[in-house]
XYZ file of C-alpha atoms in Angstrom:
640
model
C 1.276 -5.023 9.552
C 2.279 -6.605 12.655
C 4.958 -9.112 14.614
C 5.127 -11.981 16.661
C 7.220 -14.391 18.307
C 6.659 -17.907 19.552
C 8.491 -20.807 21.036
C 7.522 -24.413 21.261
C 9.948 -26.847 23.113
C 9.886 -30.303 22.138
C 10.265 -31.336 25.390
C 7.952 -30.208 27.341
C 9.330 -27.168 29.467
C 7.072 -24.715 29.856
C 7.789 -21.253 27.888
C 9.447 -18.150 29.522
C 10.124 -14.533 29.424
C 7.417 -13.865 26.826
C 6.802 -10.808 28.536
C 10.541 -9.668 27.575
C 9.512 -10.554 24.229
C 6.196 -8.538 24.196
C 8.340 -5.325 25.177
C 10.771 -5.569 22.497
C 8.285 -6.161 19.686
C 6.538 -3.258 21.188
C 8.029 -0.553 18.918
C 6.710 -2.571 15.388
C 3.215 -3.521 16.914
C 2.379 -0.466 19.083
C -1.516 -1.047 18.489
C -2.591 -4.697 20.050
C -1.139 -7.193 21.899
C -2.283 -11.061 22.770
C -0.348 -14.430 23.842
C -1.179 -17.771 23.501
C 0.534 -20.127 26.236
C -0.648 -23.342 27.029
C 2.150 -25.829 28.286
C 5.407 -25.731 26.234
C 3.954 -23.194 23.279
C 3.916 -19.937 23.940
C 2.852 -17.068 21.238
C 3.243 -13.466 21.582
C 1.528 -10.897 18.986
C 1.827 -7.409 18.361
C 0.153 -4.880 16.020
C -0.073 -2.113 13.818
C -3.120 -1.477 12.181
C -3.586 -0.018 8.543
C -7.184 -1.017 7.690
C -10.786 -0.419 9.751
C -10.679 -4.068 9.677
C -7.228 -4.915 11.376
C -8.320 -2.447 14.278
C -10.816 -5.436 15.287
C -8.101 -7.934 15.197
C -7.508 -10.144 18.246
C -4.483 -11.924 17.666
C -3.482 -15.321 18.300
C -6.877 -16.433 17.017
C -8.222 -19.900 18.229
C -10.280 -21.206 15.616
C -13.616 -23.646 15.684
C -11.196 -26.145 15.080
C -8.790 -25.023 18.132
C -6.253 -24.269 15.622
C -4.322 -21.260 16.384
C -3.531 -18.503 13.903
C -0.939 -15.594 13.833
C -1.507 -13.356 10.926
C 0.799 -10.410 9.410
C -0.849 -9.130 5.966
C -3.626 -7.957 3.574
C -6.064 -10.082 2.171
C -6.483 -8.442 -1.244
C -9.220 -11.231 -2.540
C -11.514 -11.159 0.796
C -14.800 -11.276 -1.879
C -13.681 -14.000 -4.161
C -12.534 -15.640 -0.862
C -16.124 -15.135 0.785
C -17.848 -16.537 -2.311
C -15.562 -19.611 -2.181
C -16.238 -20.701 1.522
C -20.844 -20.629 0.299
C -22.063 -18.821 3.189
C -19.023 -19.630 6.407
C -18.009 -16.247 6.336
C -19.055 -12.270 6.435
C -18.386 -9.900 4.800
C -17.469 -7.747 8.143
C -15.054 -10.921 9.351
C -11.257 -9.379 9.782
C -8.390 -10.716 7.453
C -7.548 -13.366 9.807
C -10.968 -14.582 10.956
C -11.593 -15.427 7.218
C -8.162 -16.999 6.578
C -8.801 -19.361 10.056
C -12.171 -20.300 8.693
C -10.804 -20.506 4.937
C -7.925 -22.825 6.913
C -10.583 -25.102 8.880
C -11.882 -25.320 5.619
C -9.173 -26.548 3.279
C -6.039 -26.834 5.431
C -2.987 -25.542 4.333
C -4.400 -26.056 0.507
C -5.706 -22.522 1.472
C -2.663 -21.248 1.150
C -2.367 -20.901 -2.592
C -5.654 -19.295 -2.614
C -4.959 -15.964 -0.408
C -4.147 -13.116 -2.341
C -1.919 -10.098 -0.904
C 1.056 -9.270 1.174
C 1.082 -12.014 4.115
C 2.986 -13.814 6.253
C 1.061 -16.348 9.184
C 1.964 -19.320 11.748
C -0.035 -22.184 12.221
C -0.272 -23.796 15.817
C -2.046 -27.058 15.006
C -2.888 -28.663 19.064
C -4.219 -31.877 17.326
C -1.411 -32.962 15.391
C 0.865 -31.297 17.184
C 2.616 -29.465 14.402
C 3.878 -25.918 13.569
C 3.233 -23.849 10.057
C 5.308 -21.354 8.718
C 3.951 -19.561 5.411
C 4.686 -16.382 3.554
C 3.070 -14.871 0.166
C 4.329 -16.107 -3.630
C 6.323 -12.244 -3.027
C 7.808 -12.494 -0.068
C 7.121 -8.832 1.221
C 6.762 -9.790 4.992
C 9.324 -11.192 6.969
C 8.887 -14.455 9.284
C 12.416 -16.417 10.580
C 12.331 -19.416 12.251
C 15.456 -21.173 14.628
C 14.895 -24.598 14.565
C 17.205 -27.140 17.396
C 16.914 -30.309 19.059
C 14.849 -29.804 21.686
C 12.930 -26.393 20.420
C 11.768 -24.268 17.488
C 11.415 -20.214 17.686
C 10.381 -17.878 14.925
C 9.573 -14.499 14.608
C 8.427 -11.877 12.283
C 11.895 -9.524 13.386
C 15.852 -11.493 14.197
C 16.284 -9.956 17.269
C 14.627 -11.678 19.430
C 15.451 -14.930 17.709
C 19.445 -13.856 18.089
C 18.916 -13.026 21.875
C 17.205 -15.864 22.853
C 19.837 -18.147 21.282
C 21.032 -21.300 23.990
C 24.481 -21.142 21.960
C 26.836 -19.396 19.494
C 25.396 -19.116 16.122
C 27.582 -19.354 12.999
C 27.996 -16.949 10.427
C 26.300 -17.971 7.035
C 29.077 -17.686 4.515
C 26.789 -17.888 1.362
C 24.890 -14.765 3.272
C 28.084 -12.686 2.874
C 28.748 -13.674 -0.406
C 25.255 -13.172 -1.421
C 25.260 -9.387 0.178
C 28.512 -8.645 -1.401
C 27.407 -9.518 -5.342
C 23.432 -8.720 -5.670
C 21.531 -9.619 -2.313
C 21.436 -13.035 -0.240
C 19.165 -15.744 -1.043
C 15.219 -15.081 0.398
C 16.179 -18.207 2.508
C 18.900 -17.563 4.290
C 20.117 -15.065 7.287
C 23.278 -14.096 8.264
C 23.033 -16.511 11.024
C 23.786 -20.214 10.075
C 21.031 -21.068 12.549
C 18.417 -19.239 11.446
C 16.342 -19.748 7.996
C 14.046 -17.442 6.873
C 10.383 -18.991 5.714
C 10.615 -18.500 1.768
C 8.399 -16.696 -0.483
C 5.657 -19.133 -1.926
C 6.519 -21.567 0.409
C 5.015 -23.144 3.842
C 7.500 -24.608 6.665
C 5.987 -27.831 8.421
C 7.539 -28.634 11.600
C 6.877 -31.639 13.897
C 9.039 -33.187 16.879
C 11.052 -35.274 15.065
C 10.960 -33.617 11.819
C 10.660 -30.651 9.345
C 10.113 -29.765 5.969
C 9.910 -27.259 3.084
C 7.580 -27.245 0.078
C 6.342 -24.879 -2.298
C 2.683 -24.360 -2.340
C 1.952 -22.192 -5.587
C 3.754 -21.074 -8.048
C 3.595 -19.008 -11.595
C 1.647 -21.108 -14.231
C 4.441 -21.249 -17.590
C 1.703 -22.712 -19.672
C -0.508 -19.562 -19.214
C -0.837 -17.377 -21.980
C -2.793 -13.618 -22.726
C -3.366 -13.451 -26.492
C -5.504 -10.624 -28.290
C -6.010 -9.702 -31.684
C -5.461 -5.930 -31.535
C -3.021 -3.506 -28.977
C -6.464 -1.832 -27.442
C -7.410 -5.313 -25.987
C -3.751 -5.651 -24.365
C -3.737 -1.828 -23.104
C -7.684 -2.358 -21.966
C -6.044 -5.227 -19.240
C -3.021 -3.701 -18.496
C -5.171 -0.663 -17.066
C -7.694 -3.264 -15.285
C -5.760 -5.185 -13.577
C -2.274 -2.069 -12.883
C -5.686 -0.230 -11.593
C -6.760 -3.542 -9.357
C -2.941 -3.991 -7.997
C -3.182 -0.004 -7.091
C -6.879 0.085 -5.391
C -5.821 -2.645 -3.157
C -2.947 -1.397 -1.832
C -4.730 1.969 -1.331
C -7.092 -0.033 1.205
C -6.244 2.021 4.480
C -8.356 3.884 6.923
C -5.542 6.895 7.116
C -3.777 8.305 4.727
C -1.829 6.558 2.212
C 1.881 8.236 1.163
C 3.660 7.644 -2.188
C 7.185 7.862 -2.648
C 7.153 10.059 -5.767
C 10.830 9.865 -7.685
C 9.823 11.592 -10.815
C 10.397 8.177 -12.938
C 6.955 6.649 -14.925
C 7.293 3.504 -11.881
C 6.215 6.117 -8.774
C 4.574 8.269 -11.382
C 2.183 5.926 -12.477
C 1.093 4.721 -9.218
C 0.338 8.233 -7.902
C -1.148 8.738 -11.254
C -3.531 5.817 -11.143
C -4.525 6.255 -7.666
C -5.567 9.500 -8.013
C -7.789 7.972 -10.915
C -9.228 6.068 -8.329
C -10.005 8.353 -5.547
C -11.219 10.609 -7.801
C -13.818 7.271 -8.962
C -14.576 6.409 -5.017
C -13.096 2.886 -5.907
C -10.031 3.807 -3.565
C -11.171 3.121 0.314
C -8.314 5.426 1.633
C -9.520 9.152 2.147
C -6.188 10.929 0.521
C -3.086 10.059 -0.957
C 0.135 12.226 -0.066
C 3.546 11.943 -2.094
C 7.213 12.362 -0.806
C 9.691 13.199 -3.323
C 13.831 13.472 -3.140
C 15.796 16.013 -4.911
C 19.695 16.543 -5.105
C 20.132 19.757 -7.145
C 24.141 19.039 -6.677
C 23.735 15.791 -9.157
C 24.483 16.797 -12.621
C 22.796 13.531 -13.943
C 19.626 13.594 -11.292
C 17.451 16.468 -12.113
C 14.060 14.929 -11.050
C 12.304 18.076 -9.813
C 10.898 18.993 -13.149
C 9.348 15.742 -13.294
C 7.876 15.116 -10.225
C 6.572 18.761 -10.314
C 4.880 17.662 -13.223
C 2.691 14.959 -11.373
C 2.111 17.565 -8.388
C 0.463 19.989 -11.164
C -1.616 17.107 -12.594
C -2.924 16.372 -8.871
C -2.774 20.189 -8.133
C -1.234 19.266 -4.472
C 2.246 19.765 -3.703
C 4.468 16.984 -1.336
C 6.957 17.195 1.302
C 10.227 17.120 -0.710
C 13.525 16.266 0.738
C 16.727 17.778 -0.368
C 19.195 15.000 -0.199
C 22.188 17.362 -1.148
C 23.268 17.721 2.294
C 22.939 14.329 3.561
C 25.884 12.401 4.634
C 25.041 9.207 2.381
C 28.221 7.284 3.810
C 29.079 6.386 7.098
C 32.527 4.020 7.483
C 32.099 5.179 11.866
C 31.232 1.134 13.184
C 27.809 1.382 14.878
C 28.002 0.598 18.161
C 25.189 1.938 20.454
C 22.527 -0.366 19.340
C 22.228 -4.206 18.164
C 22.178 -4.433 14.383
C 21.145 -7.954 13.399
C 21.797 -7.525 9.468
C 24.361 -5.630 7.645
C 21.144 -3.825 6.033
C 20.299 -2.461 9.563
C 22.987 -0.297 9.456
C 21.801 2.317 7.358
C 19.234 5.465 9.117
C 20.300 8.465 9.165
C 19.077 10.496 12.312
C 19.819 14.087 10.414
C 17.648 17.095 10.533
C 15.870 16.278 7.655
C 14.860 12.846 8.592
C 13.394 14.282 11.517
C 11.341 16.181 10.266
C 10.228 13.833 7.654
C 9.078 11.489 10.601
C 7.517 14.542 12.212
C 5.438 15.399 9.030
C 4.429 11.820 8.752
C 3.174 12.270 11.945
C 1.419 14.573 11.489
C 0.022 13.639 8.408
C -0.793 10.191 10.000
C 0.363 7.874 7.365
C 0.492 4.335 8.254
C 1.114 3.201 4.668
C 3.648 4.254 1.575
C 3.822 3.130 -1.744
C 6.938 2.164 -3.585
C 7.435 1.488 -7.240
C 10.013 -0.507 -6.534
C 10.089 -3.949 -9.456
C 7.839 -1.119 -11.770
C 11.278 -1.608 -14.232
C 12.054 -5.234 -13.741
C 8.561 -6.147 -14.641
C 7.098 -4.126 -17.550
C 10.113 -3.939 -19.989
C 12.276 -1.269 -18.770
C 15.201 -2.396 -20.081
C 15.293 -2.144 -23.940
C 16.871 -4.831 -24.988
C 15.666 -8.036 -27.683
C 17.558 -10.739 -26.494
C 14.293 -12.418 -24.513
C 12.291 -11.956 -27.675
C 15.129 -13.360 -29.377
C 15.402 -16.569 -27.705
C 11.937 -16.922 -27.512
C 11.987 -17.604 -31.325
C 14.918 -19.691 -31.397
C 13.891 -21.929 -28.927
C 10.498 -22.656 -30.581
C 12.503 -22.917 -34.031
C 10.774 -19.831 -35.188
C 13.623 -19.015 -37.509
C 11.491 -16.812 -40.434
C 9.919 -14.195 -37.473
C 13.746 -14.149 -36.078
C 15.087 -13.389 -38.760
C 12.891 -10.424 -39.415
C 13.048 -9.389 -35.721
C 16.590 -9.402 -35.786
C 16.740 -7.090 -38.611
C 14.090 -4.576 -36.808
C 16.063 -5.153 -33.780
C 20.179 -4.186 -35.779
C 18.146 -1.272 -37.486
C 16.824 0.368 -33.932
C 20.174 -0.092 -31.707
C 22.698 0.356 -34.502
C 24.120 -3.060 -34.385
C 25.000 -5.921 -36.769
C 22.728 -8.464 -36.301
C 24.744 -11.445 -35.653
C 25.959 -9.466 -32.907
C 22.303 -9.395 -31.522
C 22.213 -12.962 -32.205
C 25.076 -13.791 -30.132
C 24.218 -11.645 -27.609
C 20.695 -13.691 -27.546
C 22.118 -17.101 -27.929
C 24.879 -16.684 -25.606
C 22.419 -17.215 -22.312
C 21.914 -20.684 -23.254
C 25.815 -21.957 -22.802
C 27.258 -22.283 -19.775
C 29.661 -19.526 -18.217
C 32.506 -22.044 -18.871
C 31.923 -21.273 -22.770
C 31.096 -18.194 -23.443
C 32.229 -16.146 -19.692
C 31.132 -14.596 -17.130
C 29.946 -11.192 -17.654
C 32.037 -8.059 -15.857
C 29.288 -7.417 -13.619
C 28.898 -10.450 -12.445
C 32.821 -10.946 -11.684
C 33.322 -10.881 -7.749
C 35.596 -8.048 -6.315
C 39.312 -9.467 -6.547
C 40.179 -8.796 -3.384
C 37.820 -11.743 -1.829
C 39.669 -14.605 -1.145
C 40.348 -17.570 -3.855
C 38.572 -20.284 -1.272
C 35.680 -17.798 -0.590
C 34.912 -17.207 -4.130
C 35.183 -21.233 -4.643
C 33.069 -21.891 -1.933
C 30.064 -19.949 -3.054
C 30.512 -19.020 -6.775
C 26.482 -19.239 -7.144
C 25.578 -16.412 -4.646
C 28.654 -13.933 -6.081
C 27.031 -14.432 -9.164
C 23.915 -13.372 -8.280
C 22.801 -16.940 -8.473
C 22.317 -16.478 -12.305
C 21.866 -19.987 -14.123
C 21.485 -20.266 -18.052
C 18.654 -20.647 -19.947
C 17.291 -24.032 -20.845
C 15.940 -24.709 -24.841
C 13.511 -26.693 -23.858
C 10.260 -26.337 -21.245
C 9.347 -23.043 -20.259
C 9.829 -19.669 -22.811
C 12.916 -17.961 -22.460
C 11.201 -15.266 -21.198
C 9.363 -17.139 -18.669
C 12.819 -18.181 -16.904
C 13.817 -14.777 -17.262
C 11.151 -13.386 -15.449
C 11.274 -16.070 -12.747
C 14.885 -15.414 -12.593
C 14.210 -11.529 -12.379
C 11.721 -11.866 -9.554
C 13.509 -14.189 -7.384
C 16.133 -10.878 -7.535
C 13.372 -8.793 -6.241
C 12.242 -11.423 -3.367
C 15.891 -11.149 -2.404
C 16.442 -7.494 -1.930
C 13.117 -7.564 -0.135
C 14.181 -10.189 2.616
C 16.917 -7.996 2.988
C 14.879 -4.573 3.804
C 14.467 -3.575 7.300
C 10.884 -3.015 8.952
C 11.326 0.947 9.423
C 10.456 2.226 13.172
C 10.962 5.682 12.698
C 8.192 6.374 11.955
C 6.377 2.966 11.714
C 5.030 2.451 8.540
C 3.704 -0.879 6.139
C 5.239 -0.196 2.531
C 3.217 -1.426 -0.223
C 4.576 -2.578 -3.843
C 1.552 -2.187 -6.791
C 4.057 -3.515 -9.238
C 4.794 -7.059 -7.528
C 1.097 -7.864 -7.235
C 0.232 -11.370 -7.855
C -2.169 -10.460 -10.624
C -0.233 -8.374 -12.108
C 2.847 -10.190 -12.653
C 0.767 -13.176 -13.562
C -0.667 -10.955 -16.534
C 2.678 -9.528 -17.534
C 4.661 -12.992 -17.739
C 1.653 -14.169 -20.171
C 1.529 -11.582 -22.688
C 3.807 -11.664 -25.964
C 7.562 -10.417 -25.204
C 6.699 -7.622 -28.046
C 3.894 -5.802 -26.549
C 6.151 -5.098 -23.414
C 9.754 -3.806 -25.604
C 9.726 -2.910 -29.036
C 12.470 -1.871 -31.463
C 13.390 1.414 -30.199
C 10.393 1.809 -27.656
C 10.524 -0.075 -23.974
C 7.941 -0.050 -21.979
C 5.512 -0.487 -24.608
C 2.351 -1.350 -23.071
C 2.852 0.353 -20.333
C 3.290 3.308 -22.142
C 0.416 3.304 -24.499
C -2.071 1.749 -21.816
C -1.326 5.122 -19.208
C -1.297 7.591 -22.189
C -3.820 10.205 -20.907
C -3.363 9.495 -17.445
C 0.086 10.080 -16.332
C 1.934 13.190 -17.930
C 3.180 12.424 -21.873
C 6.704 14.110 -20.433
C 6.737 11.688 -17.876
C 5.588 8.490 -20.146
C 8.445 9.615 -23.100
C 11.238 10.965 -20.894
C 14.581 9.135 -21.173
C 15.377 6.244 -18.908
C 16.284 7.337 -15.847
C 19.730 5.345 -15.417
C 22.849 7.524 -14.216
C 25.925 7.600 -12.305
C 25.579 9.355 -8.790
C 28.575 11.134 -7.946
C 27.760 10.571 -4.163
C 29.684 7.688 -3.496
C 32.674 9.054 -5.619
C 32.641 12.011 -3.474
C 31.902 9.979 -0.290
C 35.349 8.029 -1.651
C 37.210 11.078 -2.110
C 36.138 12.863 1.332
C 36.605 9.702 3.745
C 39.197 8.128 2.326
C 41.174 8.806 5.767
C 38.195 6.727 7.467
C 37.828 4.220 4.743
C 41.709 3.359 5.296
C 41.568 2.874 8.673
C 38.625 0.598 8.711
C 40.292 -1.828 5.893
C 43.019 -2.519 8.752
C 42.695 -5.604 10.931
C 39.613 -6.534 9.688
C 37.191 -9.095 10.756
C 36.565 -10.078 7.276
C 40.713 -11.056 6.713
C 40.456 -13.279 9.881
C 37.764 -14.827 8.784
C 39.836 -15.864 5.369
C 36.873 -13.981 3.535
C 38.786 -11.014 2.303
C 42.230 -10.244 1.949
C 42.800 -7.325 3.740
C 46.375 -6.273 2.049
C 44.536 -6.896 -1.732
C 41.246 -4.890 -0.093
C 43.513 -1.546 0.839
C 44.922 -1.705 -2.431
C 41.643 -1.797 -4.245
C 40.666 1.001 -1.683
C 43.346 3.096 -2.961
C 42.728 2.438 -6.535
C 39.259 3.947 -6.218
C 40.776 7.004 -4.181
C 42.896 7.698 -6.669
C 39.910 7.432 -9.663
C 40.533 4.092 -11.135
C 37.869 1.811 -12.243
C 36.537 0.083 -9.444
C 33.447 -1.452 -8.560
C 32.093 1.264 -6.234
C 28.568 -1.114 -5.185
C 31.076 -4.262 -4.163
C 34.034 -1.999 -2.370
C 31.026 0.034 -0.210
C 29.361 -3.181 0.378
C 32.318 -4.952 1.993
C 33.225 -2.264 4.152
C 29.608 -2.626 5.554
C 29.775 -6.143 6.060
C 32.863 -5.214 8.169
C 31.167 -2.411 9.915
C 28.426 -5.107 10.840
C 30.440 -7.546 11.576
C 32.485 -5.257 14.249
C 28.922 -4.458 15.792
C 28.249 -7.755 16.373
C 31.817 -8.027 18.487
C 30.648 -5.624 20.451
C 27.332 -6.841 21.408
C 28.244 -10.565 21.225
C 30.855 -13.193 20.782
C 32.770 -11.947 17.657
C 36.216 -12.278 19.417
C 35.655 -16.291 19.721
C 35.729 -16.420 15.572
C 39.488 -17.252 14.909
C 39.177 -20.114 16.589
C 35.709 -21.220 15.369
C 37.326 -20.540 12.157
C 40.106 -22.464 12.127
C 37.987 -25.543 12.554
C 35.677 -25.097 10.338
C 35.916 -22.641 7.098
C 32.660 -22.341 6.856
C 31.349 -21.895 10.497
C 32.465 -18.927 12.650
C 31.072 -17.963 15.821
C 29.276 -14.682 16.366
C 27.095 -14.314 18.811
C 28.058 -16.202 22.250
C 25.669 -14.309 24.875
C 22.522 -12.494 25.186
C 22.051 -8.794 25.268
């Protein structure tokens, strides 16, 4: 992992107070620093090394070509990549030496061809143009500000928001988009500054710029076997390939272990590996969370299960105690997105970063998309409308009664339920989670009805499967919440995600809908394909969905705070939320009435932001921004 930060001005002026820069990335790229500044581009890098080869990175690179190349990532396919480029490259060449010779060699047609968690710039002296490119995921971060005279971009927002000429404007659809699901992978909260999007390369000249997509998933593709073995046989080659290369570390590797079969099977699996020698990291720790006090969230048993499989124990956190929910307006530091707000500083976050520390891991594994991408919710309807939209009406029919046996429904219900995605929300409704909170203001709901529905669109009959969309749909949801994490600094550490690998997902969206969910078993393939290797009571335990009491309680106990936050609130001026309708909704949920808990916690934090940005910038000038313009309002008016 690492940062940087450049700045080109159009016209001519040289570049300044890179060294200011270069100090504040400091805390994400500790290891190595370089600049590039010639004239009126300047380039400042940063970074933190997680592989043997990334400790022999010297960043910017200047290639052959005198191209210059900024890399954050892991090149998962550096052998197939070597064999491509017949003899230009060795096999002891770091990430970005072989993506600058890969990019003398094909241009920015190389892009669809690197495999892994990336995001790079491209400084091109010849032509005089910029490149901007991130990964078909999106699990690195890279913003850009693009004016008149200048572009800046950088791999974190603060220095992009501190070096700002002018106010920015607040991005409405950002809000909207944080208050529903999560904000579009594009946007910020900062009307000024875009964020490069997954899949997709930014060219910017002088006079111009554009945005185009330079891969994407292939709907045509399909993985068809005769027998169940042949299915499970992939599943574990290529679950086992997304694992091994995100176990490619020269420390210690950490996995968040929840107890569920997502974390479980990666631990699971990687242990397979190690045990092998196919894993190039020397051990593999686990963290695990417990809350004893949560009636529905009794995951000890099951993570203790994995740790006697493994025969080592992890550090486990008892969660109990923390204070989940804050409503006290952060004010001691700059926090650029609403998701910045969150870290607790406890006791037992200390010493979590303490025994990281110790334990010098650079790199943790998360499960996180594990459900959204092998089957875990049980449900026909994509198997469904795969049928009826290639007029397979005998194989529905059948289905459906397989389908009203195993859930206990009539089958025209199931139908419905199947056939109601293709009709427009005008027709057949929205659904109730997808209804935005009614205290949000009739304009602001009008305004940017696509982001509080979570940007949902129906299904089309014709082109790609059903299912296809759906998954599309599903992982643009995941590319989302990622642009939204934070890059964590206490400790410093890369997170890794097995389950969004490129491979992987291609795989998954071309086998049948049936191997993944079948009547009365999800998670199929997954399931049979891991049998042996990850504990049967982890592979047949119920799904792990419940209701955490935590924000109930967190409702109950600071319901004095909560009150006294929904007064005079930015959000009201701003004609976003209506403050009187807010309180009321507020007091609804105090008093146990159904309330959307996610939306109500979600808008106070957007206010809590939003009053941190007052205080470290020019939130007092937004009534009068506003009033001009509904959709612009001023927030940040100096630097810091």
């Amino acid at each position: 992992m690492s940062v940087q930060f450049g700045k080109w001005n159009f016209d001519g002026k040289p570049v300044e107070d890179l060294e200011k820069v270069r100090l504040s990335l400091v805390p994400y790229g500790p290891d190595q620093s370089g600049f590039y500044c010639k004239a009126n581009i300047g380039i400042v890098f940063g970074g933190f090394a997680t592989t043997k080869e990334s400790r022999h990175e010297k960043q910017p690179l200047l290639t052959r070509s005198g191209v210059v190349i900024v890399w954050d990532g892991r090149l998962d396919n550096r052998d197939d990549l070597i064999r491509r480029l017949r003899g230009l490259a060795a096999s002891n060449l770091t990430d970005v030496e072989l993506v600058g010779i890969a990019y003398d060699w094909w241009g920015d047609e190389c892009f669809g061809l690197l495999v892994g968690d990336w995001a790079l710039s491209v400084w091109d002296p010849r032509t005089r143009s910029l490149l901007l490119a991130k990964d078909p995921i999106g699990t690195r971060h890279l913003y850009y500000a693009l004016e008149k005279h200048r572009v800046a971009w950088s791999t974190v927002l603060d220095p992009l928001v501190a070096d700002a000429v002018r106010p920015f404007s607040l991005c409405e659809e950002y809000v909207a988009g944080w208050l529903s699901f999560f904000p579009a992978a594009h946007l910020t909260p900062y009307a000024g500054i875009n964020a490069v999007p997954p899949a997709c390369v930014v060219r910017i000249r002088e006079n111009h710029h554009a945005v185009s997509k330079y891969w994407d998933f292939d709907p045509q593709k399909r993985v068809r076997y005769r027998t169940d073995h042949e299915y499970e046989e992939h599943f574990r080659a290529v679950f086992g390939e997304a694992v091994r290369r995100r176990l490619r570390s020269d420390s210690p590797v950490l996995a968040e272990l929840s107890g569920g079969m997502d974390s479980s099977s990666v631990v699971c699996m990687a242990d397979l590996l190690l045990a092998s020698g196919e894993a190039e990291t020397s051990r593999l720790d686990t963290v695990s969370c417990y809350d004893d006090s949560e009636p529905n969230w009794n995951e000890r048993p099951y993570f203790a299960k994995v740790e006697e499989k493994r025969g080592r124990t992890g550090f486990h956190i008892d969660v109990s105690g923390q204070e989940g929910f804050s409503f006290e307006p952060t004010t001691e530091r700059f926090v650029a997105t609403p998701g910045s707000l969150s870290g607790n500083k406890d006791e037992t976050s200390q010493r979590f970063a303490a025994w990281i520390a110790e334990q010098g891991n650079r790199v943790v594994l998360s499960g996180t998309g594990g459900d959204e991408v092998t089957g875990g919710v049980p449900t026909p309807d994509l198997e469904l409308q795969d049928l009826l939209a290639r007029g397979h009406f005998r194989t529905l029919a059948h289905q459906l009664k397989c389908w009203a046996l195993s859930k206990r429904k009539p089958w025209f219900h199931l139908f419905f339920e199947a056939a109601r995605a293709f009709f427009p929300p005008s027709v057949v409704g929205v659904p109730r989670y997808l209804q935005p909170g009614w205290w949000l203001t009739a304009g602001f709901r009008r305004r940017n009805r696509a982001a509080l529905r979570g940007y949902e669109t129906r299904l089309k009959l014709f082109g790609p499967l059903p299912t296809f969309q759906q998954n599309i749909w599903t992982l643009d949801g995941l590319r989302r919440q990622l642009a939204c994490d934070v890059l964590p600094t206490d400790p410093l550490r890369e997170k890794r995600y097995p389950y969004l690998d490129r491979d992987l997902l291609e795989f998954l969206y071309a086998v049948p809908r049936e191997q993944l969910v079948r009547p009365g078993e999800r998670r199929s393939l997954m399931r049979r394909a891991l049998a042996g290797i990850v504990p049967n009571e982890i592979l047949h335990r119920r799904r792990k969905a419940y209701v955490a009491r935590s924000p109930l309680a967190a409702i109950a106990q600071k319901s004095e705070g909560m009150i006294k936050l929904s007064r005079c609130m930015i959000l009201d001026s701003l004609q976003i939320v209506n403050e009187s309708a807010f309180r009321d909704a507020l007091q609804a949920a105090i008093n146990g009435r159904d309330i959307s808990i996610v939306q109500l916690m979600r808008t106070l934090g957007i206010e809590m932001w939003l009053r941190n940005l007052r205080t470290w910038g020019g939130i007092g000038e937004v009534e009068r921004a506003h009033r001009g313009n509904p959709k612009a309002h001023a927030v940040v008016a100096e630097q810091y």
